[in-house]
XYZ file of C-alpha atoms in Angstrom:
377
model
C 37.429 45.134 0.249
C 36.160 41.708 -0.387
C 36.232 39.017 2.009
C 37.813 36.171 0.172
C 38.027 33.593 2.978
C 34.121 34.467 3.883
C 33.034 34.016 0.180
C 35.134 30.540 -0.011
C 33.416 29.323 3.360
C 29.505 30.517 1.926
C 30.559 28.567 -1.105
C 31.974 25.353 0.502
C 28.440 25.650 2.734
C 26.654 26.063 -0.485
C 28.142 22.448 -2.427
C 28.085 20.948 0.928
C 24.155 21.188 0.979
C 24.283 20.597 -3.015
C 25.737 16.895 -2.042
C 23.487 16.253 0.882
C 20.169 17.103 -1.256
C 21.437 15.359 -3.979
C 21.923 12.182 -1.835
C 18.660 12.268 -0.172
C 16.986 12.723 -3.555
C 18.734 10.120 -6.357
C 17.931 6.594 -6.609
C 20.426 3.776 -5.537
C 21.496 2.033 -8.856
C 23.716 -0.070 -7.149
C 20.479 -2.423 -5.660
C 19.617 -5.610 -7.628
C 15.959 -6.469 -8.972
C 14.716 -10.195 -9.553
C 11.432 -11.056 -10.675
C 9.904 -14.669 -10.436
C 7.165 -15.516 -12.780
C 5.810 -18.802 -12.010
C 3.079 -20.639 -14.041
C 2.392 -23.865 -15.813
C 4.141 -24.529 -19.311
C 2.166 -22.871 -22.111
C 0.095 -20.598 -19.566
C 1.748 -17.759 -21.471
C 4.612 -16.452 -19.302
C 6.972 -15.307 -21.869
C 4.305 -13.164 -24.144
C 3.634 -11.408 -20.575
C 7.295 -10.669 -20.072
C 6.951 -8.678 -23.301
C 4.084 -7.218 -22.850
C 5.057 -5.817 -19.203
C 8.208 -5.001 -20.913
C 6.088 -2.894 -23.434
C 8.313 -4.420 -26.440
C 7.129 -4.838 -29.722
C 7.372 -8.671 -31.676
C 10.190 -7.683 -33.442
C 12.502 -6.656 -29.920
C 10.780 -9.812 -27.748
C 13.270 -10.403 -25.379
C 11.434 -13.555 -24.212
C 11.426 -16.836 -26.505
C 7.800 -17.603 -27.785
C 6.701 -20.415 -29.868
C 3.458 -22.253 -30.892
C 5.223 -25.517 -29.432
C 4.188 -26.177 -26.332
C 6.999 -26.022 -23.488
C 9.310 -23.728 -25.778
C 10.772 -22.210 -21.871
C 11.101 -25.805 -20.639
C 11.576 -25.828 -17.204
C 13.567 -22.807 -16.054
C 14.411 -19.650 -18.256
C 17.054 -17.208 -16.750
C 16.445 -13.421 -18.464
C 19.332 -11.118 -17.385
C 18.217 -7.623 -18.152
C 21.761 -6.337 -17.163
C 23.940 -6.888 -14.340
C 20.994 -6.183 -12.023
C 17.872 -6.999 -13.117
C 16.945 -10.733 -13.437
C 14.144 -12.400 -14.452
C 13.261 -16.018 -13.917
C 10.617 -17.833 -16.002
C 9.689 -21.209 -15.041
C 6.962 -23.491 -13.454
C 7.718 -23.187 -10.036
C 10.209 -22.247 -7.560
C 10.680 -25.943 -7.054
C 12.287 -25.807 -10.521
C 14.639 -22.749 -9.396
C 16.129 -24.718 -6.501
C 16.256 -27.608 -8.681
C 18.999 -25.709 -11.131
C 20.800 -25.271 -7.944
C 23.533 -22.785 -10.217
C 25.086 -19.974 -8.377
C 22.664 -17.396 -10.031
C 19.450 -19.151 -8.820
C 21.163 -19.422 -5.443
C 21.605 -15.836 -5.235
C 18.043 -14.953 -6.792
C 16.437 -17.140 -3.818
C 17.566 -14.857 -1.791
C 15.599 -11.931 -2.310
C 12.661 -11.931 -4.861
C 11.210 -8.505 -5.009
C 8.300 -9.617 -7.119
C 6.667 -12.849 -7.667
C 4.042 -13.071 -10.982
C 2.119 -16.200 -10.513
C 0.432 -16.930 -14.156
C -2.791 -19.280 -14.270
C -4.720 -19.702 -17.574
C -8.614 -21.388 -17.890
C -10.893 -22.686 -15.041
C -9.944 -22.455 -11.794
C -7.531 -24.929 -10.491
C -6.890 -25.123 -6.720
C -3.822 -26.823 -6.910
C -2.191 -23.536 -7.801
C -2.173 -22.578 -4.477
C 0.553 -23.812 -3.165
C 2.845 -22.381 -6.103
C 1.357 -19.106 -4.449
C 2.091 -19.809 -0.872
C 5.732 -20.808 -2.047
C 6.015 -17.304 -4.068
C 4.292 -15.452 -0.682
C 7.006 -17.291 1.465
C 9.824 -15.564 -0.777
C 8.625 -12.592 -2.479
C 8.629 -9.012 -1.151
C 5.252 -8.726 -3.479
C 3.171 -11.107 -5.139
C 1.185 -10.392 -8.159
C -1.583 -13.043 -9.691
C -2.561 -13.073 -12.830
C -5.181 -14.924 -15.079
C -3.600 -14.826 -18.784
C -5.318 -15.478 -22.244
C -8.474 -13.820 -21.347
C -8.808 -13.390 -25.109
C -10.246 -17.671 -24.614
C -13.374 -15.955 -23.328
C -13.871 -13.583 -26.327
C -16.686 -15.439 -27.784
C -19.110 -16.056 -24.538
C -21.259 -13.444 -22.544
C -18.808 -10.787 -20.913
C -20.240 -12.573 -17.287
C -18.208 -16.235 -18.179
C -15.018 -14.036 -17.643
C -16.339 -12.559 -14.426
C -17.291 -16.054 -13.108
C -14.018 -17.351 -13.644
C -12.367 -14.610 -12.240
C -14.100 -15.115 -9.177
C -13.749 -18.511 -9.207
C -10.067 -18.027 -9.458
C -10.204 -15.789 -5.937
C -12.145 -18.404 -4.382
C -9.894 -20.847 -4.791
C -6.623 -19.194 -4.347
C -8.087 -16.773 -1.632
C -7.063 -14.042 -3.142
C -8.751 -10.311 -3.098
C -7.281 -9.292 -6.375
C -6.094 -11.132 -9.790
C -5.425 -9.074 -12.990
C -6.921 -10.542 -15.824
C -4.668 -10.113 -19.065
C -4.031 -10.738 -22.848
C -0.364 -10.706 -24.219
C -1.844 -12.247 -28.006
C 0.718 -12.141 -30.651
C 4.241 -12.549 -29.800
C 4.530 -16.057 -31.231
C 6.955 -16.208 -34.515
C 4.287 -17.818 -36.307
C 1.729 -15.245 -36.194
C 0.717 -13.689 -39.284
C 2.533 -10.714 -40.567
C 0.578 -7.729 -39.830
C -1.421 -9.678 -36.988
C -1.789 -6.684 -34.252
C -0.443 -7.527 -30.659
C -3.444 -7.683 -28.246
C -2.410 -6.743 -24.959
C -5.097 -5.982 -22.656
C -4.978 -5.562 -18.897
C -0.884 -5.361 -18.661
C -1.072 -1.666 -17.949
C -2.762 -2.066 -14.853
C -0.288 -4.435 -13.763
C 2.877 -2.992 -14.764
C 1.670 0.257 -13.074
C 0.884 -1.929 -9.727
C 4.340 -3.352 -9.846
C 5.945 -0.327 -10.547
C 4.483 1.393 -7.968
C 5.603 -1.326 -5.667
C 8.988 -1.093 -6.910
C 8.970 2.538 -6.544
C 8.263 2.334 -2.824
C 11.682 0.510 -2.692
C 13.601 2.564 -5.076
C 13.917 0.389 -7.950
C 11.370 1.371 -10.395
C 14.042 2.791 -12.830
C 16.065 -0.333 -12.957
C 13.209 -2.124 -14.473
C 11.908 1.253 -16.445
C 15.450 1.274 -17.767
C 14.720 -2.001 -19.692
C 10.990 -0.732 -21.081
C 10.743 -0.100 -25.013
C 8.934 2.739 -24.499
C 10.743 5.399 -22.072
C 9.045 8.739 -22.450
C 6.563 7.644 -19.970
C 9.290 7.442 -17.488
C 11.435 10.343 -18.413
C 7.738 12.254 -18.087
C 7.561 11.170 -14.527
C 10.981 11.999 -13.593
C 10.614 15.576 -15.318
C 7.246 16.077 -12.973
C 8.784 14.707 -10.210
C 11.786 17.207 -10.288
C 9.218 20.211 -11.413
C 7.014 19.552 -8.337
C 10.431 19.744 -6.001
C 11.573 22.852 -7.594
C 8.224 24.652 -7.500
C 8.512 23.906 -3.521
C 11.888 24.108 -3.072
C 11.985 27.892 -4.614
C 10.198 29.174 -1.090
C 13.002 28.017 0.802
C 15.817 30.270 2.162
C 19.091 29.230 0.483
C 16.623 27.717 -2.064
C 19.940 27.416 -5.078
C 21.340 24.732 -3.154
C 17.883 22.325 -3.204
C 16.965 23.317 -6.668
C 20.697 22.465 -7.877
C 20.473 19.016 -6.325
C 16.871 18.125 -7.699
C 17.972 19.165 -11.157
C 21.386 16.863 -10.683
C 19.840 13.950 -9.543
C 16.863 14.220 -12.074
C 19.970 14.465 -14.647
C 21.463 11.298 -13.017
C 18.224 9.196 -13.171
C 17.477 10.319 -16.889
C 20.917 9.322 -18.019
C 20.323 5.645 -16.242
C 17.033 5.432 -17.578
C 18.115 5.841 -21.552
C 22.204 3.872 -20.752
C 21.555 1.963 -17.856
C 25.092 3.858 -16.868
C 25.330 6.008 -13.427
C 26.789 9.318 -12.920
C 28.160 10.982 -10.357
C 26.480 14.260 -8.824
C 29.970 16.078 -9.697
C 28.885 14.884 -13.420
C 25.433 15.927 -13.512
C 26.291 19.117 -11.733
C 29.288 20.259 -13.888
C 26.624 19.735 -16.706
C 24.177 22.661 -15.386
C 26.535 25.866 -15.944
C 26.309 25.153 -19.625
C 22.473 26.309 -19.762
C 23.094 29.531 -17.391
C 24.098 31.855 -20.179
C 20.756 31.120 -21.987
C 18.467 31.059 -19.004
C 17.284 34.802 -19.466
C 15.763 34.640 -15.839
C 15.005 38.491 -15.899
C 12.421 38.328 -18.476
C 10.574 35.352 -17.514
C 9.983 37.199 -14.147
C 8.653 40.112 -15.678
C 6.712 37.843 -18.009
C 5.193 35.746 -14.904
C 4.877 39.124 -12.773
C 2.718 40.635 -15.494
C -0.292 38.015 -14.753
C 0.333 37.080 -10.857
C -1.772 38.527 -8.378
C -0.061 41.344 -6.478
C 0.663 39.121 -3.080
C 3.356 36.845 -3.000
C 3.905 38.083 -6.298
C 7.940 37.581 -5.903
C 7.933 34.177 -4.790
C 5.685 32.682 -6.597
C 7.475 34.550 -9.711
C 10.714 32.765 -8.135
C 8.639 29.429 -8.448
C 8.072 30.034 -12.054
C 11.197 30.694 -12.948
C 12.867 27.760 -11.509
C 9.853 25.329 -12.860
C 10.406 26.861 -16.140
C 14.266 26.393 -16.452
C 14.342 23.150 -15.020
C 12.229 22.014 -17.395
C 14.171 23.369 -20.145
C 17.141 21.685 -18.770
C 16.020 18.381 -17.867
C 13.420 18.390 -21.388
C 16.961 19.285 -23.540
C 18.585 16.266 -21.709
C 15.876 14.114 -22.274
C 15.772 14.878 -26.032
C 19.454 13.912 -26.187
C 19.307 11.204 -24.906
C 16.145 9.781 -26.113
C 18.034 10.735 -29.608
C 21.329 8.849 -28.737
C 23.405 11.692 -28.369
C 26.175 12.735 -25.972
C 25.685 14.877 -23.321
C 29.111 16.466 -23.795
C 27.554 18.384 -27.073
C 27.686 21.563 -25.355
C 26.350 23.666 -28.562
C 23.254 20.948 -29.097
C 22.720 21.206 -25.411
C 22.138 25.120 -25.432
C 20.062 24.501 -28.764
C 17.836 22.092 -27.055
C 17.202 24.480 -24.187
C 16.517 27.242 -26.322
C 14.068 25.391 -28.146
C 12.072 24.145 -25.470
C 12.177 27.361 -23.375
C 11.237 29.556 -26.378
C 8.327 26.659 -27.075
C 7.227 26.250 -23.289
C 7.464 30.246 -22.362
C 5.034 31.735 -20.405
C 2.211 29.607 -21.300
C 4.348 26.746 -19.661
C 4.470 28.388 -16.164
C 0.787 29.526 -16.619
C -0.166 26.057 -16.895
C 1.836 24.653 -14.071
C 0.849 27.440 -11.634
C -2.764 27.207 -12.131
C -2.888 23.658 -11.798
C -0.808 24.083 -8.450
C 1.563 21.990 -10.068
C -0.156 18.126 -9.087
C 1.401 15.262 -11.039
C -0.843 14.053 -12.883
C -2.140 17.537 -14.404
C 1.547 18.437 -14.802
C 2.413 14.728 -16.374
C -0.158 16.224 -19.362
C 1.532 19.698 -19.746
C 4.880 18.240 -19.733
C 3.810 15.709 -22.534
C 2.837 18.603 -24.794
C 5.870 19.498 -25.384
C 8.237 16.476 -25.186
């Protein structure tokens, strides 16, 4: 005779565990993100913003023009209801504007970016000090480094060192963000240099605060961020496969990754219940037994069961998240169940045993894992 009360109790405990794990894993997308870009008029702040957001010339959000002072005093870019960028000569100009938006903005600035150009100017130190007093993290950018392209490499190096000395800083980011000007001749390629390193350090800082996806959602190119979400989930499930009661942990990891991918592409926040409700769609397609036999055929005799379980967890999680990523990237809806199943089968067939072998033999470390995932997305 089946003990229904016991089964119900076990099921309730399982879902409570899933919910607890989910809350620990998922980002809080209700947070706000404020970024201040400070620098003299015509220092290239607007171009830098466009380059930071990986935008094409046609999709630029920050107005750029040949006339000095296109951004007059203060420009507020509200990327959405939670993310704001302020482009201004200095925080004094933000204070002078004195609107509700700027008052709220000044209460908490996550990232400050001081943009300088040309020869070292000690007067910029006061702007840097003001940013440091109001921001959690400050980055100094030497923009328009293309000005030194016709000189010896040592010329730029000398200017960088001079700026470090007058501003009393250890790191400065030499960058170029040329080509966003509306008067740039058609066909002229964007000249983007040094921005990757700046963006990476800003994202790492925001990641430490659980705010990286708030900005990533507005990037012109989202694939690398999707790969990051999927990679982190795969590393997690590979370890969770060895934990007693692993199903709850793996379910929570899959659900939190779905929520992150959904936010990345749509800017909307779905609940854990909504994310978890998508998972049964893939259950009949998983074919875990067959995959287990494949994995077992090449693994060493010791630890076969646990390693095979990890391989299955990683493979199925990859196929689920890759399918969801593909659908969201195309603008389709997750409610299209047959499309979800079709994409899942495609990714599972494409990846198959080769994918699992690659992951297990690279010890599922993030850098190598991202390279493996990129081959299939």
